[in-house]
Tab-separated table of C-alpha atoms and ligand atoms in Angstrom:
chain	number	residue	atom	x	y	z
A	147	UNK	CA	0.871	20.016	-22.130
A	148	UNK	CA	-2.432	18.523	-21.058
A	149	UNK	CA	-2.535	15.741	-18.834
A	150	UNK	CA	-4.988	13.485	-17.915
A	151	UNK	CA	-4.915	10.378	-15.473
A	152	UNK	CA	-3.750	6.392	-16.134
A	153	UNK	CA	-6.598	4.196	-15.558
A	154	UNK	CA	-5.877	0.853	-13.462
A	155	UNK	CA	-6.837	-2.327	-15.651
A	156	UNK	CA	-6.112	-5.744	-14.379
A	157	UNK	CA	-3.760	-8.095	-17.389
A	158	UNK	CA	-3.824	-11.878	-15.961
A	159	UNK	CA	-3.236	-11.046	-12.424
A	160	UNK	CA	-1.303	-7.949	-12.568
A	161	UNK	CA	-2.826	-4.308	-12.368
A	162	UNK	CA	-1.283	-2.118	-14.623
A	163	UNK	CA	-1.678	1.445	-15.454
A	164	UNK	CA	-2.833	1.830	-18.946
A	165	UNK	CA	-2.358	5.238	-20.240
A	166	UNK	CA	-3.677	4.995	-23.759
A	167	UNK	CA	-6.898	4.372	-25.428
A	168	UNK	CA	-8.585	7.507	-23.308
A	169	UNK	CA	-11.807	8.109	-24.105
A	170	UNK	CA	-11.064	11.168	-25.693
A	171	UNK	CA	-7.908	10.063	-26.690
A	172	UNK	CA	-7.816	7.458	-28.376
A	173	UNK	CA	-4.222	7.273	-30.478
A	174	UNK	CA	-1.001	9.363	-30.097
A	175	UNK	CA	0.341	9.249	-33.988
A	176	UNK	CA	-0.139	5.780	-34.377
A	177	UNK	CA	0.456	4.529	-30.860
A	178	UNK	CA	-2.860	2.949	-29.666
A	179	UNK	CA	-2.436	1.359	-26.176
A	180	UNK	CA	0.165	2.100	-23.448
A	181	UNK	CA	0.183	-0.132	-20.823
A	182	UNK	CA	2.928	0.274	-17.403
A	183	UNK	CA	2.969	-2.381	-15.335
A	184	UNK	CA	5.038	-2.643	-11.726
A	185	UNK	CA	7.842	-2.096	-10.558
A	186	UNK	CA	6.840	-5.189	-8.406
A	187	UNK	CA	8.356	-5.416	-5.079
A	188	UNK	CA	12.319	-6.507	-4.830
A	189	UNK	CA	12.710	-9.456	-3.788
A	190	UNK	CA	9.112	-10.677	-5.310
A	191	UNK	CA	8.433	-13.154	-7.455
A	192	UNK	CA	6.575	-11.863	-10.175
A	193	UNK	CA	6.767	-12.570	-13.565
A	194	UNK	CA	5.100	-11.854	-17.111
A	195	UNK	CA	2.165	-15.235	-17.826
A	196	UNK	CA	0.082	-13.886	-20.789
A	197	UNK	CA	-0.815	-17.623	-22.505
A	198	UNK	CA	-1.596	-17.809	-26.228
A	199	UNK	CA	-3.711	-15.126	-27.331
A	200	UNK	CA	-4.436	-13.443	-31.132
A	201	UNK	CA	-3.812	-9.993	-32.347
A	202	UNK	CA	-4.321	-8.020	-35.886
A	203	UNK	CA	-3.957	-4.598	-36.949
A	204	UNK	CA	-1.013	-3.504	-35.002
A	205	UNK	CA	2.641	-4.088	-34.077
A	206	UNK	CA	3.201	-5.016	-30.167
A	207	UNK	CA	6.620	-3.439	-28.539
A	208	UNK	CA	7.251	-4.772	-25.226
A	209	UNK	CA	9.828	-2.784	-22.619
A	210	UNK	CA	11.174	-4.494	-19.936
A	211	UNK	CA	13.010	-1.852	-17.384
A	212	UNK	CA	13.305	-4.793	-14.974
A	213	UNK	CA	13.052	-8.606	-15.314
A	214	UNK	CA	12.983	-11.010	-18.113
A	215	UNK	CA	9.928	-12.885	-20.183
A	216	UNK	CA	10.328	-14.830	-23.130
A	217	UNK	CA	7.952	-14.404	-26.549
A	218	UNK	CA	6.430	-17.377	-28.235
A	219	UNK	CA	4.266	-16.710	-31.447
A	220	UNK	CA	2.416	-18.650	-34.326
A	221	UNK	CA	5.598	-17.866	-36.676
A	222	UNK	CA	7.797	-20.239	-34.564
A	223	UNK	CA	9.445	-17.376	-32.668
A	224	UNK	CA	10.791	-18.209	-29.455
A	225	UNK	CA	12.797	-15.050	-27.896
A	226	UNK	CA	13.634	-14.344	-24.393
A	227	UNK	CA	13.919	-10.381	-23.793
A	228	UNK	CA	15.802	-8.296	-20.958
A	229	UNK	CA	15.779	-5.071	-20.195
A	230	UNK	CA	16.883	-2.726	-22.604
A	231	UNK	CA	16.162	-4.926	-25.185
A	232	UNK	CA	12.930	-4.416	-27.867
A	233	UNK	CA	10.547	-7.372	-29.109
A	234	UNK	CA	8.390	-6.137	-31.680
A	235	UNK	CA	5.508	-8.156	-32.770
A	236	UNK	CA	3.255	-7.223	-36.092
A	237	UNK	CA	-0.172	-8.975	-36.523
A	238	UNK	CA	-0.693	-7.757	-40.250
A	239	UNK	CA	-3.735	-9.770	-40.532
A	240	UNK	CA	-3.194	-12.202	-37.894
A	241	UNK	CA	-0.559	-13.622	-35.346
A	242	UNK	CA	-0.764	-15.370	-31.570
A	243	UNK	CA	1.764	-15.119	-29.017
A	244	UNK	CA	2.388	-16.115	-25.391
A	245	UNK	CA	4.165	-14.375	-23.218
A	246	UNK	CA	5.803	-15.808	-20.112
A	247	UNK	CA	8.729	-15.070	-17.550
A	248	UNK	CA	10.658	-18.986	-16.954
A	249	UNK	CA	9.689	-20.244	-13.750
A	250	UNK	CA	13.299	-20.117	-12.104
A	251	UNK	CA	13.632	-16.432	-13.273
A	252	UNK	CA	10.793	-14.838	-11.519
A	253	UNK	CA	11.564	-11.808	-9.403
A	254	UNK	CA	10.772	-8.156	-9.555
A	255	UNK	CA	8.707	-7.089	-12.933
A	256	UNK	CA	8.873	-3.382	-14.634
A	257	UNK	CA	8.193	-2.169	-18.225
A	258	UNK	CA	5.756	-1.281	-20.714
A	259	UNK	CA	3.554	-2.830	-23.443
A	260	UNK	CA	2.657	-0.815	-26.235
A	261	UNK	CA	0.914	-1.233	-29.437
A	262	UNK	CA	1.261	0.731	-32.841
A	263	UNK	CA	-1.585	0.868	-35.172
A	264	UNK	CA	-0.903	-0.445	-38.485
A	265	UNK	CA	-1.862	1.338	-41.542
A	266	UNK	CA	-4.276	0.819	-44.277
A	267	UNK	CA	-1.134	-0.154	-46.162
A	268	UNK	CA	0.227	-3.168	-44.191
A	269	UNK	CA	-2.477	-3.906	-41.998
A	270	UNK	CA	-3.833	-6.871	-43.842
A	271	UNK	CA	-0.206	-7.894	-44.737
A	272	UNK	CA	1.472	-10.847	-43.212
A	273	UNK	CA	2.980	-11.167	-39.974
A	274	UNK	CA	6.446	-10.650	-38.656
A	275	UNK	CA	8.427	-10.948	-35.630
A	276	UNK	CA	11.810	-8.314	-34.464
A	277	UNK	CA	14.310	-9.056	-31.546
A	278	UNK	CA	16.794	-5.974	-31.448
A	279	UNK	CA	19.427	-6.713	-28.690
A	280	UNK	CA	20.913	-3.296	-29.096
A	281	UNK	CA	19.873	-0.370	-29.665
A	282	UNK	CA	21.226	3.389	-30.048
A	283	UNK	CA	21.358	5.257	-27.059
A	284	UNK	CA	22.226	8.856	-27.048
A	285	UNK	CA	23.144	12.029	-24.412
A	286	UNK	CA	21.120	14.680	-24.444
A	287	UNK	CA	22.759	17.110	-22.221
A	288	UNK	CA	22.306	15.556	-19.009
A	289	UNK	CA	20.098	12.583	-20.480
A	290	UNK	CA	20.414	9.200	-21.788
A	291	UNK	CA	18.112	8.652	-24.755
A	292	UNK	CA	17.174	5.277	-26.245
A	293	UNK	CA	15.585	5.121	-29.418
A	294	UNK	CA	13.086	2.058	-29.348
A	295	UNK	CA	11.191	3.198	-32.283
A	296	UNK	CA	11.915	5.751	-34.941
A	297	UNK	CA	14.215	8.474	-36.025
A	298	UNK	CA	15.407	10.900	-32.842
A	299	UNK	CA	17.561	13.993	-32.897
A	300	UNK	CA	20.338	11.898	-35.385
A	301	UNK	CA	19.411	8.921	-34.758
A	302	UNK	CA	17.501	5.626	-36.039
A	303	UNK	CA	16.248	2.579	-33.905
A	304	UNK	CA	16.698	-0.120	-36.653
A	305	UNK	CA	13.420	-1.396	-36.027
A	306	UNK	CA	10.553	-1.459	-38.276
A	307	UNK	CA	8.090	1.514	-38.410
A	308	UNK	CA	4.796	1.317	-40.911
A	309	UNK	CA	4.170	4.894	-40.182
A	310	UNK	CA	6.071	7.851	-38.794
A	311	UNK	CA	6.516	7.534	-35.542
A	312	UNK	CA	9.079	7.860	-32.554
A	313	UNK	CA	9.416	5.675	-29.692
A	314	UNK	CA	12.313	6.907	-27.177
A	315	UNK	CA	13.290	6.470	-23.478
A	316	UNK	CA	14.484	9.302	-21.533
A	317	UNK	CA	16.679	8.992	-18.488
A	318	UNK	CA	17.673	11.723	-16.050
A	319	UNK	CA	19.187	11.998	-12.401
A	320	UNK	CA	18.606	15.858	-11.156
A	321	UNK	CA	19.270	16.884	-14.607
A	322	UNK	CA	18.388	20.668	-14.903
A	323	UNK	CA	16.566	21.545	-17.564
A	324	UNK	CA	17.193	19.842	-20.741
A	325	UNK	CA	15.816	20.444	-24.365
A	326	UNK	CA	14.590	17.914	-25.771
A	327	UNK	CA	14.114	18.165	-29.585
A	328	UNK	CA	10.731	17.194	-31.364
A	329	UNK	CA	9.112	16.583	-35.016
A	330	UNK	CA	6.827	19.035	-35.466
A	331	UNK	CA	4.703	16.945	-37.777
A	332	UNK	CA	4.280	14.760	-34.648
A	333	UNK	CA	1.550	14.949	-31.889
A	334	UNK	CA	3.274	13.465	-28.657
A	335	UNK	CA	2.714	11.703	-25.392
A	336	UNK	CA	4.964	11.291	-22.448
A	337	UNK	CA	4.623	8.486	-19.778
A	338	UNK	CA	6.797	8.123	-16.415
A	339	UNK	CA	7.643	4.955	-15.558
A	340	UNK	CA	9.992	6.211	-12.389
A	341	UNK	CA	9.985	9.577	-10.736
A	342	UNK	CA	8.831	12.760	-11.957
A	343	UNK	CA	9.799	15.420	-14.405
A	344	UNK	CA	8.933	19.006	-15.223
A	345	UNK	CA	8.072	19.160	-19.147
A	346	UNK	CA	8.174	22.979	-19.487
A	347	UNK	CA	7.276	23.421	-16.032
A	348	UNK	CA	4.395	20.864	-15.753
A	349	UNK	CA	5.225	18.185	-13.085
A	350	UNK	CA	4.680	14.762	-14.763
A	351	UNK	CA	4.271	12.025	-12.629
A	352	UNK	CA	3.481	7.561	-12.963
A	353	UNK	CA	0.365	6.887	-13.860
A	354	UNK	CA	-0.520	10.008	-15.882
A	355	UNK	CA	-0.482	10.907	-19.538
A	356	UNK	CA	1.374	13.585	-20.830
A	357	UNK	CA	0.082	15.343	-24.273
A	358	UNK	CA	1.698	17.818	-26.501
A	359	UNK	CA	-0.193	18.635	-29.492
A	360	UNK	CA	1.380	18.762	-33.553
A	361	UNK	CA	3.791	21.958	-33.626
A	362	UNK	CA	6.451	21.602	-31.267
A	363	UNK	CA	9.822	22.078	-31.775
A	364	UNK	CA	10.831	20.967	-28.585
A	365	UNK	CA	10.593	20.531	-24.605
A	366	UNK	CA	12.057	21.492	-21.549
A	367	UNK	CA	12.730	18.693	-19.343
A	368	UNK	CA	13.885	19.080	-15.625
A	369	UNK	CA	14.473	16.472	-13.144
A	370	UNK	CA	14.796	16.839	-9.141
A	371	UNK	CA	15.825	13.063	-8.987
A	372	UNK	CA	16.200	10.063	-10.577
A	373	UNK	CA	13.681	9.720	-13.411
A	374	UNK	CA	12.913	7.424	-16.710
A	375	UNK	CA	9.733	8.026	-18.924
A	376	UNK	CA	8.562	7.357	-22.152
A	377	UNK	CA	8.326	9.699	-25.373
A	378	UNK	CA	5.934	8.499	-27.861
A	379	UNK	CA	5.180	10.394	-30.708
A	380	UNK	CA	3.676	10.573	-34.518
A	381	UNK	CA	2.012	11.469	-37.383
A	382	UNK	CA	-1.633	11.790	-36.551
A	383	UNK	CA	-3.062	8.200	-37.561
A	384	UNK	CA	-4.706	8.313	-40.700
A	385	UNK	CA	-8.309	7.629	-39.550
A	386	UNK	CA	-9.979	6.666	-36.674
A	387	UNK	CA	-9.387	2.748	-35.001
A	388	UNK	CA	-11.881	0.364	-33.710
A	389	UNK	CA	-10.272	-1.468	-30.612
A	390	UNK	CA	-11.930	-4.733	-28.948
A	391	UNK	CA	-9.424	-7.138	-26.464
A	392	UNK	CA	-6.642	-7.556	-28.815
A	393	UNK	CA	-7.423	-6.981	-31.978
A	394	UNK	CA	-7.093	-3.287	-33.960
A	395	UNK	CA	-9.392	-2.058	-36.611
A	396	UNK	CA	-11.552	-0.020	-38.007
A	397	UNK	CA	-14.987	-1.122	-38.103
A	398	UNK	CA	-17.253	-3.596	-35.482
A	399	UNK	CA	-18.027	-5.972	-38.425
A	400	UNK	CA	-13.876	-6.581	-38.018
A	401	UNK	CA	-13.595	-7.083	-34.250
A	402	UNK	CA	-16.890	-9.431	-34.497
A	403	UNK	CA	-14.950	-11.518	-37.678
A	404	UNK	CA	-12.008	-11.369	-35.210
A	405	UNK	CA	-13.330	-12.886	-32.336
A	406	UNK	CA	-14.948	-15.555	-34.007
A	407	UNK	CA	-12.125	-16.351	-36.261
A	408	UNK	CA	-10.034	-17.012	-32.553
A	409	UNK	CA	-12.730	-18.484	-30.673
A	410	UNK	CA	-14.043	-21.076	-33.534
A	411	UNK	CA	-12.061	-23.804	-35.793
A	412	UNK	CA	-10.011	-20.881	-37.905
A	413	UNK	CA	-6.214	-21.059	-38.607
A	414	UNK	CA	-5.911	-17.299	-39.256
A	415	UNK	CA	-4.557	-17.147	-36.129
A	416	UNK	CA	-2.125	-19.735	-35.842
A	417	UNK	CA	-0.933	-21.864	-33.019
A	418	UNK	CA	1.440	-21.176	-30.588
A	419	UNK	CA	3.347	-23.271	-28.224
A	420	UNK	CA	3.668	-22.530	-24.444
A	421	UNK	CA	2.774	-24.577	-21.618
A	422	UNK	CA	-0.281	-21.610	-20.780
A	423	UNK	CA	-3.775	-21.692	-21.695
A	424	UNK	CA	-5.502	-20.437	-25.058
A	425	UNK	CA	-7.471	-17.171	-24.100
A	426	UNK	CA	-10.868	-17.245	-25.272
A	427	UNK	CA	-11.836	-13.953	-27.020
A	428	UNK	CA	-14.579	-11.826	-25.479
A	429	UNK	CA	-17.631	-11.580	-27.236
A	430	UNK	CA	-18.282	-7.821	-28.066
A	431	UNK	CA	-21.999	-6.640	-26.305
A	432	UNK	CA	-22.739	-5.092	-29.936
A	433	UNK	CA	-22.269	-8.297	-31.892
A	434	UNK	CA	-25.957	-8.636	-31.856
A	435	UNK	CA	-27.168	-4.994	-32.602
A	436	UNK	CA	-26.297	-5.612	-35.812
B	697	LIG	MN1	-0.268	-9.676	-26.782
């Protein structure tokens, strides 16, 4: 497993610790951006205020471990989620959201945002929002799996999936060592959201990335205490994305028609209701080099 380090990037007025794109890494099958923010202090009063902003190219799947936000997007969607539960959001070609914790439920804040890249096959398609208040949860010797995403040792998250992928949360308590089965077609990446835990022997810890290349069969997981971290695995993604703020791609000439479809009088986008501000889309520094 290699592993490399989380680096801190600031989302409203939160810091987070955003595991995915790396510079040399910049997807993990098809997941694109990994983002693990808190846990907040107990007895805070934090809460998720991301006002109305755009996205295209990829599906958004936000994890709450601890608190509660509610979605808003340019479909009409209105969806509060709690832990344990999974919103996923898919831009196709173009969506806006908002994303805000009610004022009289503020408090301690822990999860994870993540975003799929979509393929060439759906990524101009239309957008769609899921809400799946269940989902299957399976032992695994002495861990509790939950499949977000994806098909996992039996199992199938009913979600949607545009490429082959796995999405699964793992939690142990002093475990011993547990094998945990993977696709071998799959490249994989493993983030801790709480604790530690030995992945054949490597100690894992928050704010790092684990990576496992295509070819394994499986891992050895081992716990000394109480621990919860994400598996996130896939195909390798079909070609190489272009990333700028929110949008996913593959070319500059995309993120540029992006930005200014958001920023001028365009309806690609949509409009979303929620008591926050429109986000203004960063100009890219390349625009011009053109
Ligand atoms: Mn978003």
């Amino acid at each position: 497993m290699e592993i490399s380090p989380s680096r801190t990037a600031t989302v409203g007025d939160a810091q987070v610790r955003r595991a995915l794109p790396q510079r040399t890494r910049r997807t993990v099958g098809a997941w694109c951006f990994v983002d693990h923010f808190g846990p907040t202090p107990t007895g805070g009063d934090d809460g998720l205020g991301v006002g109305p902003h755009p996205h295209c190219g990829l599906s958004t799947v936000t994890w709450l471990v601890r608190g509660t936000a509610v979605h808003t997007d340019s479909l009409g969607s209105e969806q509060p989620l709690r832990p344990g539960q999974l919103n996923l959001m898919t831009a196709g070609s173009g969506i806006a959201h908002a994303e805000q914790t009610p004022s009289d439920q503020r408090g301690p804040m822990h999860g994870a945002q993540l975003w799929v890249a979509q393929p060439e096959s759906t990524r101009h398609g239309a957008p769609a929002f899921e809400h799946h208040g269940e989902l299957p949860t399976i032992g695994l010797g002495a861990l509790a799996a939950t499949v977000l995403v994806g098909h996992f040792d039996e199992v199938s998250s009913p979600a949607r999936a545009d490429t082959e992928l796995v999405g699964v949360e793992l939690l142990g308590d002093s475990s011993g060592p547990t094998e945990v089965p993977l696709d071998p077609r799959f490249e994989h990446a493993l983030v801790v959201l709480e604790g530690r835990v030995a992945v054949d022997g490597a100690q894992l810890g928050v704010g790092q990335l684990g990576h496992l290349p295509v070819g394994r069969e499986h891992l050895v997981a081992d716990t000394d205490g109480p621990a919860r971290w994400l598996l996130l695995g896939g195909v390798p993604f079909e070609a190489p994305v272009q990333m700028w703020w929110n949008f996913v791609g593959r070319t500059r000439d995309e993120m540029v028609a992006a930005v200014e479809d958001w920023n001028g009088p365009n309806e690609r986008f949509g409009t979303v209701r929620s008591e926050l501000e429109r986000i203004p889309a960063p100009v890219p520094p390349w625009r011009d080099r053109a």
